[in-house]
XYZ file of C-alpha atoms in Angstrom:
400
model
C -14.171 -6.330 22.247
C -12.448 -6.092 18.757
C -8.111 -7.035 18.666
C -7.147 -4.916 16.358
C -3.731 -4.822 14.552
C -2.097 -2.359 12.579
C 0.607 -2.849 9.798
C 2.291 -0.207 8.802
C 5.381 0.229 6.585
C 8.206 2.785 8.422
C 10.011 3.678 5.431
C 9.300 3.985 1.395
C 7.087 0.900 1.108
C 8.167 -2.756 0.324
C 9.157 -3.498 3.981
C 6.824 -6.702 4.023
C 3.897 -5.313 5.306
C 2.494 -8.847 3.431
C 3.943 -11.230 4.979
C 3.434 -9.760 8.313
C -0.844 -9.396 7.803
C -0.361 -12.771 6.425
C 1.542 -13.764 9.297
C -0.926 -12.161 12.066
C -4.090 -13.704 10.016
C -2.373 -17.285 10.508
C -3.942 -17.403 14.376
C -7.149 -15.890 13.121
C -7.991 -17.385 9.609
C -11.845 -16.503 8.492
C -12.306 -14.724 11.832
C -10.006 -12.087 10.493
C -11.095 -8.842 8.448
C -8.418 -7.643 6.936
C -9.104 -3.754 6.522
C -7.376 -1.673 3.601
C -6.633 1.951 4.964
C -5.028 3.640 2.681
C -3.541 3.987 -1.287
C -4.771 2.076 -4.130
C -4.260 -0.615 -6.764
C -0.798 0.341 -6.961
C -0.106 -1.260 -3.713
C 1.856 -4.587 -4.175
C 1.758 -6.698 -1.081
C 3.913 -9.841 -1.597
C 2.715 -12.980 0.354
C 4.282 -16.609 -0.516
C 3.464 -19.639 1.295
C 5.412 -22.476 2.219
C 3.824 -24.474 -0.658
C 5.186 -22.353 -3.528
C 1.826 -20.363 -3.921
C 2.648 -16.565 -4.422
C 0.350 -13.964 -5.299
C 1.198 -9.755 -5.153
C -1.521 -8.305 -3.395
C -3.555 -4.943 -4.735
C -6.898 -4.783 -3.643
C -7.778 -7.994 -1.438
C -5.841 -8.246 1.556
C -2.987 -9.953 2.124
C -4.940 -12.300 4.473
C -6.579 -14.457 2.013
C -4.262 -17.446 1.669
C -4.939 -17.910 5.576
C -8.920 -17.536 4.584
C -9.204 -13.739 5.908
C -12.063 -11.564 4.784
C -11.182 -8.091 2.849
C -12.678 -4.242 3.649
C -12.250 -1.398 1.330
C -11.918 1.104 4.000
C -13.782 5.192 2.781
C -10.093 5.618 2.379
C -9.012 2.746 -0.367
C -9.654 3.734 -3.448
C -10.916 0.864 -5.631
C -9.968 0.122 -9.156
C -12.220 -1.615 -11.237
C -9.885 -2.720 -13.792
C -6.767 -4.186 -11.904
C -9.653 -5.060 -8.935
C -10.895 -7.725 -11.979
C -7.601 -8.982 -12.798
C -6.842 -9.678 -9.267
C -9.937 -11.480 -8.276
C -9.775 -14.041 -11.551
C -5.935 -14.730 -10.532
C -6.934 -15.424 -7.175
C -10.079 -17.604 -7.748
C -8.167 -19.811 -9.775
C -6.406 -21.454 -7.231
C -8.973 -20.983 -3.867
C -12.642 -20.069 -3.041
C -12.000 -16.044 -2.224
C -13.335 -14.948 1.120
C -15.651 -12.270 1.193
C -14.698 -8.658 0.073
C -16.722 -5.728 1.348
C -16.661 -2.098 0.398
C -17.453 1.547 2.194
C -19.612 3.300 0.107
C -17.463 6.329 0.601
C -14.385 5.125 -0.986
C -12.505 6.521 -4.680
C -13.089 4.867 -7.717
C -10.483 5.336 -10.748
C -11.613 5.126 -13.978
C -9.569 4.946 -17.475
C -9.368 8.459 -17.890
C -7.949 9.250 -14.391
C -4.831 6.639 -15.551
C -4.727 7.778 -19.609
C -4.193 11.582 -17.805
C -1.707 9.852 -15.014
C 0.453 8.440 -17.630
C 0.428 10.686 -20.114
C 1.400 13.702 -17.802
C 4.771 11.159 -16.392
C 5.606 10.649 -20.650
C 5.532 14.451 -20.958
C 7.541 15.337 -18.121
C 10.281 13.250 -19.888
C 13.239 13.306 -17.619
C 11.369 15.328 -14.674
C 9.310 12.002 -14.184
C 7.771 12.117 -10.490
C 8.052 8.125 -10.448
C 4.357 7.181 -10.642
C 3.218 3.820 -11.057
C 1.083 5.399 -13.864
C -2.203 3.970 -12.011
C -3.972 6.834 -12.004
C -4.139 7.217 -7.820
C -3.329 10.774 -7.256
C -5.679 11.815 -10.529
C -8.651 10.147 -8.583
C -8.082 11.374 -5.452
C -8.328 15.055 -7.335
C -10.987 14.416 -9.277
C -12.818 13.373 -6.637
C -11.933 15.809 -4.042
C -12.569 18.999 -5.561
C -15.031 18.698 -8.242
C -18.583 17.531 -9.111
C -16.754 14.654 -11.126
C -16.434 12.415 -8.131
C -16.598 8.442 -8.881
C -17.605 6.449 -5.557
C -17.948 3.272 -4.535
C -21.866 3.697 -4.318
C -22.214 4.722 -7.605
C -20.880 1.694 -8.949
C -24.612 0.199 -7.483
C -26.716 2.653 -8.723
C -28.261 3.717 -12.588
C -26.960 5.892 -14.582
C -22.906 5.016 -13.582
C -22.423 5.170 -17.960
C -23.384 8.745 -18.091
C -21.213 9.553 -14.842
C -18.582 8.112 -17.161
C -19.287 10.146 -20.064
C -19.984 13.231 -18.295
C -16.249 12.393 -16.533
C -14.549 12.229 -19.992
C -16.707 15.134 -22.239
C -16.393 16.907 -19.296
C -13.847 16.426 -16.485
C -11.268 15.131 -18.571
C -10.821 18.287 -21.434
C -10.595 20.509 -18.202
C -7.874 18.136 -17.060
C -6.000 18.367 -19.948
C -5.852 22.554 -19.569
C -5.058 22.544 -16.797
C -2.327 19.589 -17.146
C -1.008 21.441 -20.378
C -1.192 18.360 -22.035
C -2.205 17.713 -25.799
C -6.102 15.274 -26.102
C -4.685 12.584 -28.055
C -0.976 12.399 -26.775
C 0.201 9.129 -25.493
C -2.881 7.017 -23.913
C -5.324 9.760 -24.458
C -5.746 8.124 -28.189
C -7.918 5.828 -26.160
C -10.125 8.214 -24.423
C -13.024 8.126 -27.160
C -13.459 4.452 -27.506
C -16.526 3.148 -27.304
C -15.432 -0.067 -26.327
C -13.076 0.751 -23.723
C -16.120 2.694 -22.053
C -18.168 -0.790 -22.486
C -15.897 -2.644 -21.317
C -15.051 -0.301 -18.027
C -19.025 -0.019 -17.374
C -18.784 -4.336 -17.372
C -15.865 -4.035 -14.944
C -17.692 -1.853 -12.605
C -20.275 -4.168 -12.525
C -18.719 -6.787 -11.841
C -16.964 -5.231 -8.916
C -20.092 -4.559 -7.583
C -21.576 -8.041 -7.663
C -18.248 -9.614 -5.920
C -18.152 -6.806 -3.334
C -20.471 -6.017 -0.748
C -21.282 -2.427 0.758
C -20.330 -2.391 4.424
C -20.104 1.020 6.408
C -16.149 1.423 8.348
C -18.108 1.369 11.644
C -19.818 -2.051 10.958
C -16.275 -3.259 11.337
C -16.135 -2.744 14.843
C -18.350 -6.178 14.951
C -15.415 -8.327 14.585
C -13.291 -10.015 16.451
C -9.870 -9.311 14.944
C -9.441 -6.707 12.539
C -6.103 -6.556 10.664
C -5.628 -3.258 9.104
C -2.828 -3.233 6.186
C -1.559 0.546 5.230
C 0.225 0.659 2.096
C 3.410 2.484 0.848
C 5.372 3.795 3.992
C 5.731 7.037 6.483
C 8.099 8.335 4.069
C 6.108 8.661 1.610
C 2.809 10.058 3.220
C 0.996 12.987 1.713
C 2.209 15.083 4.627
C 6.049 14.008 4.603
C 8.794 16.107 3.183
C 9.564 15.403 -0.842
C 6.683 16.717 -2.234
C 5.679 15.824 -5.459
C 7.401 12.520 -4.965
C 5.110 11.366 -2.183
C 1.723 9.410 -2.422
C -1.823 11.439 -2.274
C -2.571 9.242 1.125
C -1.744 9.138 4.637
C 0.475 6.271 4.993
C 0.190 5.666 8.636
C -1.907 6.025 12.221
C -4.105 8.682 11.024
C -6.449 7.286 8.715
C -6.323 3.915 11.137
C -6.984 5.663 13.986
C -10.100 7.243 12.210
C -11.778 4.295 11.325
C -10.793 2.463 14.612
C -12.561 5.717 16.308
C -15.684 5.602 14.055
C -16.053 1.784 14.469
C -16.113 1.534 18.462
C -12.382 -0.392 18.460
C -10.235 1.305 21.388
C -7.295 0.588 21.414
C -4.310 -0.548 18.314
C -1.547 -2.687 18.202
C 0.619 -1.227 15.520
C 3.610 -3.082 13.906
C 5.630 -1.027 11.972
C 7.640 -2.806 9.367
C 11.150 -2.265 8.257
C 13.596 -4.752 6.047
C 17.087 -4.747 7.238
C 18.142 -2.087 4.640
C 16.342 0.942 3.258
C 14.747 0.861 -0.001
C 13.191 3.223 -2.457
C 11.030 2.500 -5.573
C 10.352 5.244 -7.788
C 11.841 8.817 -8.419
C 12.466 11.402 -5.277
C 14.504 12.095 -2.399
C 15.820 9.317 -0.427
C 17.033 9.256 3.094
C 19.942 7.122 2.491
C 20.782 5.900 -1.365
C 23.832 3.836 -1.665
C 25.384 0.385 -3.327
C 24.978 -2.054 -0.628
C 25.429 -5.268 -2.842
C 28.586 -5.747 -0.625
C 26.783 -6.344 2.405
C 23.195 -7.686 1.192
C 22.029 -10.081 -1.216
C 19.205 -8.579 -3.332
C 16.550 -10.644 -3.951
C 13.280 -8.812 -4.761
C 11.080 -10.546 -7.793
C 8.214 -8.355 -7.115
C 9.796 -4.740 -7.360
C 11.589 -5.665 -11.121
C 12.396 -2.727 -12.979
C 9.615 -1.292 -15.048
C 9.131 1.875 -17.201
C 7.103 3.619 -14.820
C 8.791 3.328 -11.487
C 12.490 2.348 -13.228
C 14.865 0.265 -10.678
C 14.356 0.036 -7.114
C 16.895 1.852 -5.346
C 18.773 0.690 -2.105
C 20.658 2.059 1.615
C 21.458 1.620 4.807
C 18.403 2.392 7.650
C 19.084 4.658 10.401
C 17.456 3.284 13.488
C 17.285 6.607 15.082
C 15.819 8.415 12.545
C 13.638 5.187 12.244
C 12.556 6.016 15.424
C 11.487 9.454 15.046
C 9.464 8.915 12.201
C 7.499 6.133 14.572
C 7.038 8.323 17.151
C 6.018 11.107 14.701
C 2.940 8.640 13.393
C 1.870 7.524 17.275
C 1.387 10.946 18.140
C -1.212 11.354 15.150
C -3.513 8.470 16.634
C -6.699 9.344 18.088
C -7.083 6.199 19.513
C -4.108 4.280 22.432
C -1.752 2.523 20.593
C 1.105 -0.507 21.420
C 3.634 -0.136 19.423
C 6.380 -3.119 18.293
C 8.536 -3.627 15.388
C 8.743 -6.005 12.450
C 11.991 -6.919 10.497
C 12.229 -8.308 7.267
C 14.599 -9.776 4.643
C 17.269 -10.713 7.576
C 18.267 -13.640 4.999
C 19.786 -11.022 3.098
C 22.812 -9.991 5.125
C 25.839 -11.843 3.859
C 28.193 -11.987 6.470
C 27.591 -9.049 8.838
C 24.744 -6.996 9.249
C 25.402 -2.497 8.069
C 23.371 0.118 9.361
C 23.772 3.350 9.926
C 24.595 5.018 13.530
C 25.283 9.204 13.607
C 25.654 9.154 9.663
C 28.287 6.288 9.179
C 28.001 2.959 8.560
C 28.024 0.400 11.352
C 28.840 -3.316 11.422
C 27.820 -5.974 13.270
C 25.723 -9.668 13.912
C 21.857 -9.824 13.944
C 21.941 -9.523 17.445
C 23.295 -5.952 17.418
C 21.604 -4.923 14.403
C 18.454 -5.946 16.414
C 19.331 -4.288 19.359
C 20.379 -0.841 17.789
C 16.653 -0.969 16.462
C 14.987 -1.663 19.543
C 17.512 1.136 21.602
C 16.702 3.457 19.404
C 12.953 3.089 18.649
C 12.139 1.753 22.756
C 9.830 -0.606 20.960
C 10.199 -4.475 21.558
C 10.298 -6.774 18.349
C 7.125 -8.486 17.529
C 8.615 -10.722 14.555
C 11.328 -11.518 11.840
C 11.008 -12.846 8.721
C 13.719 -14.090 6.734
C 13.018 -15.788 3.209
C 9.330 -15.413 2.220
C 8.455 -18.973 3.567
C 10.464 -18.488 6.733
C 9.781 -17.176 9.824
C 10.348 -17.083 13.482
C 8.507 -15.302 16.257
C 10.144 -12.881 18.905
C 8.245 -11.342 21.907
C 4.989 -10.927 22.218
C 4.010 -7.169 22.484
C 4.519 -5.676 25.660
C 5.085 -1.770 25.704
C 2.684 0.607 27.472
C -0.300 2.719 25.710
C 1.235 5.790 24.286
């Protein structure tokens, strides 16, 4: 019978769903499959190892330093571009395990990210906070059109004048609709020969290092891993819309491929850092200066000019809690449920949280404790610096 873990992030993303896959695939190593379920490329899974080695994660799962496997679940969607810059990073420093694909899942092309980043340039000081990736474009385009780019066409003939058919055809449709200008911003680009070349190359290279694997296949395995990306709060279905991702974030699509692979039963960790945080434009749950209480050390989420400067508060462990119990109840398949904490490093003195709207004060111990109260669930793990961690309680709660 398959083990099969869930990570999940409980907030806005960057909670350290990383280091905890990383963590789980230490007792498993190659016999892991680390399973993507959700978002794209502009995921950014941060995994350091005690040595100093440090990679960001975007496609291959934050496994591989501890010799786990990858799968592209139907619901990643792949990006041939950033997918290439990844894998030459990575196979400069280690022999990278074996990365499989559903046939089923997205594929973005340049045209979905020139239209991405040229409609976040034109909203000027509206911005919706994309990464300027081009995720939500693909999952539109191929959704709801005859446009669709998939992971099996990347293995078949003809995927050049799929391409050209996107951009003479797709893309001016786009634009209309988008009331954007052709040739404003990135959109220069669209016509080049060479950056249609050089995407067509791309593609095929991602479909030489990848193999084609159906989700159910994955039910083979021993342990599966799967790693969600961005958090609950930011699910397709959450309030905040448009500053939420075009993905479900959580138990749903897990539960899917779990059901559709044979596995029957999950144990999901939902991560959390000891503070709330907030990348990207939106509304946030809890936005506040907490330099006073934490020390903010974050070299992976540096501002940029797409997703400007990460924004900080304090968590609210009971309405931490709801959102958990919110995601169990969309499983379809029994689910354990613990916690993971992350950055606890960071508290200065005392640890700050938030109990019936105001701030609360305390040690680790009662930080800890107002988590587990509130949620019911016991603590699997906490991490502290990136290359430091201690284990809790092994999970213990009931099926749900």
């Amino acid at each position: 019978m398959t083990r099969a873990w869930a990570v999940i992030g409980a907030s806005y993303g960057d909670e350290g769903k990383g280091r905890t896959v990383d963590w789980l695939a230490a007792s498993s190593g190659p016999k892991a499959l680390v399973v993507r379920s959700n978002g794209g490329a502009q995921a950014g899974h941060t995994v350091e190892t005690p040595k100093g080695r440090r990679h960001v994660f975007h496609h291959v799962g934050s496994g591989t330093f501890r010799g786990a496997r990858t799968h592209l679940s139907r619901y990643m969607v792949s990006h041939p571009i950033l997918f290439a810059e990844e894998v030459t990073a990575l196979s400069r420093h280690l022999d990278l395990p074996a990365i499989s694909a559903d046939p089923r899942g997205f594929v973005t092309t340049p045209f979905d990210m020139m239209v991405n980043q040229a409609a976040e340039l034109a909203r000027d000081g509206a911005r919706h906070g994309s990464c300027g990736l081009g995720f939500g474009e693909t999952v539109g385009r191929c959704e709801t059109g005859p446009y669709a780019l998939t992971v099996a066409d990347l293995y078949r003939p003809g995927l050049k004048d799929r391409l050209i058919a996107i951009r003479e055809e797709w893309l001016p449709k786009r634009l209309e609709e988008m009331d954007l200008r052709p040739g404003f911003g990135p959109l220069a680009f669209a016509s080049s020969r060479d950056l249609l070349d050089c995407f067509v190359a791309q593609c095929t290279e991602f479909a030489r290092r990848v193999g084609r694997r159906d989700d159910p296949q994955i039910g083979e395995e021993d342990t599966v891993i799967f790693e969600a990306a961005q958090g609950l709060l930011l699910d397709q279905n959450a309030s905040g819309f448009p500053f939420v991702t075009r993905s479900k974030t959580g138990l749903a699509n897990i539960s899917a491929i779990a059901a559709e692979a044979g596995i029957e039963s999950l144990d999901a960790i939902f991560a959390s850092r000891c503070y709330l945080t907030r990348h990207g434009r939106g509304p946030m749950e809890d936005e506040r200066p907490i330099k006073q209480w934490y020390a903010l050390e974050d070299p992976t989420n540096q501002p940029n000019p797409w997703q400007e400067t990460m924004r900080h508060g304090l968590i609210d462990p009971a309405k931490l809690a709801d959102r958990i119990a919110l995601d169990l109840a969309r499983s379809t398949v029994p689910c354990r449920a613990s916690l993971a904490m992350t950055c606890l490093d960071q508290a200065k003195k005392r640890f700050v949280w938030l109990s019936e709207g105001e701030p609360r004060e305390g040690t680790e111990a009662a930080f800890l404790g107002a988590m587990g109260r509130a949620t019911g669930l016991p603590l699997t793990v906490c991490f502290s610096s990136p290359r430091n961690e201690w284990h809790r309680d092994a999970i213990r709660t009931s099926s749900f």
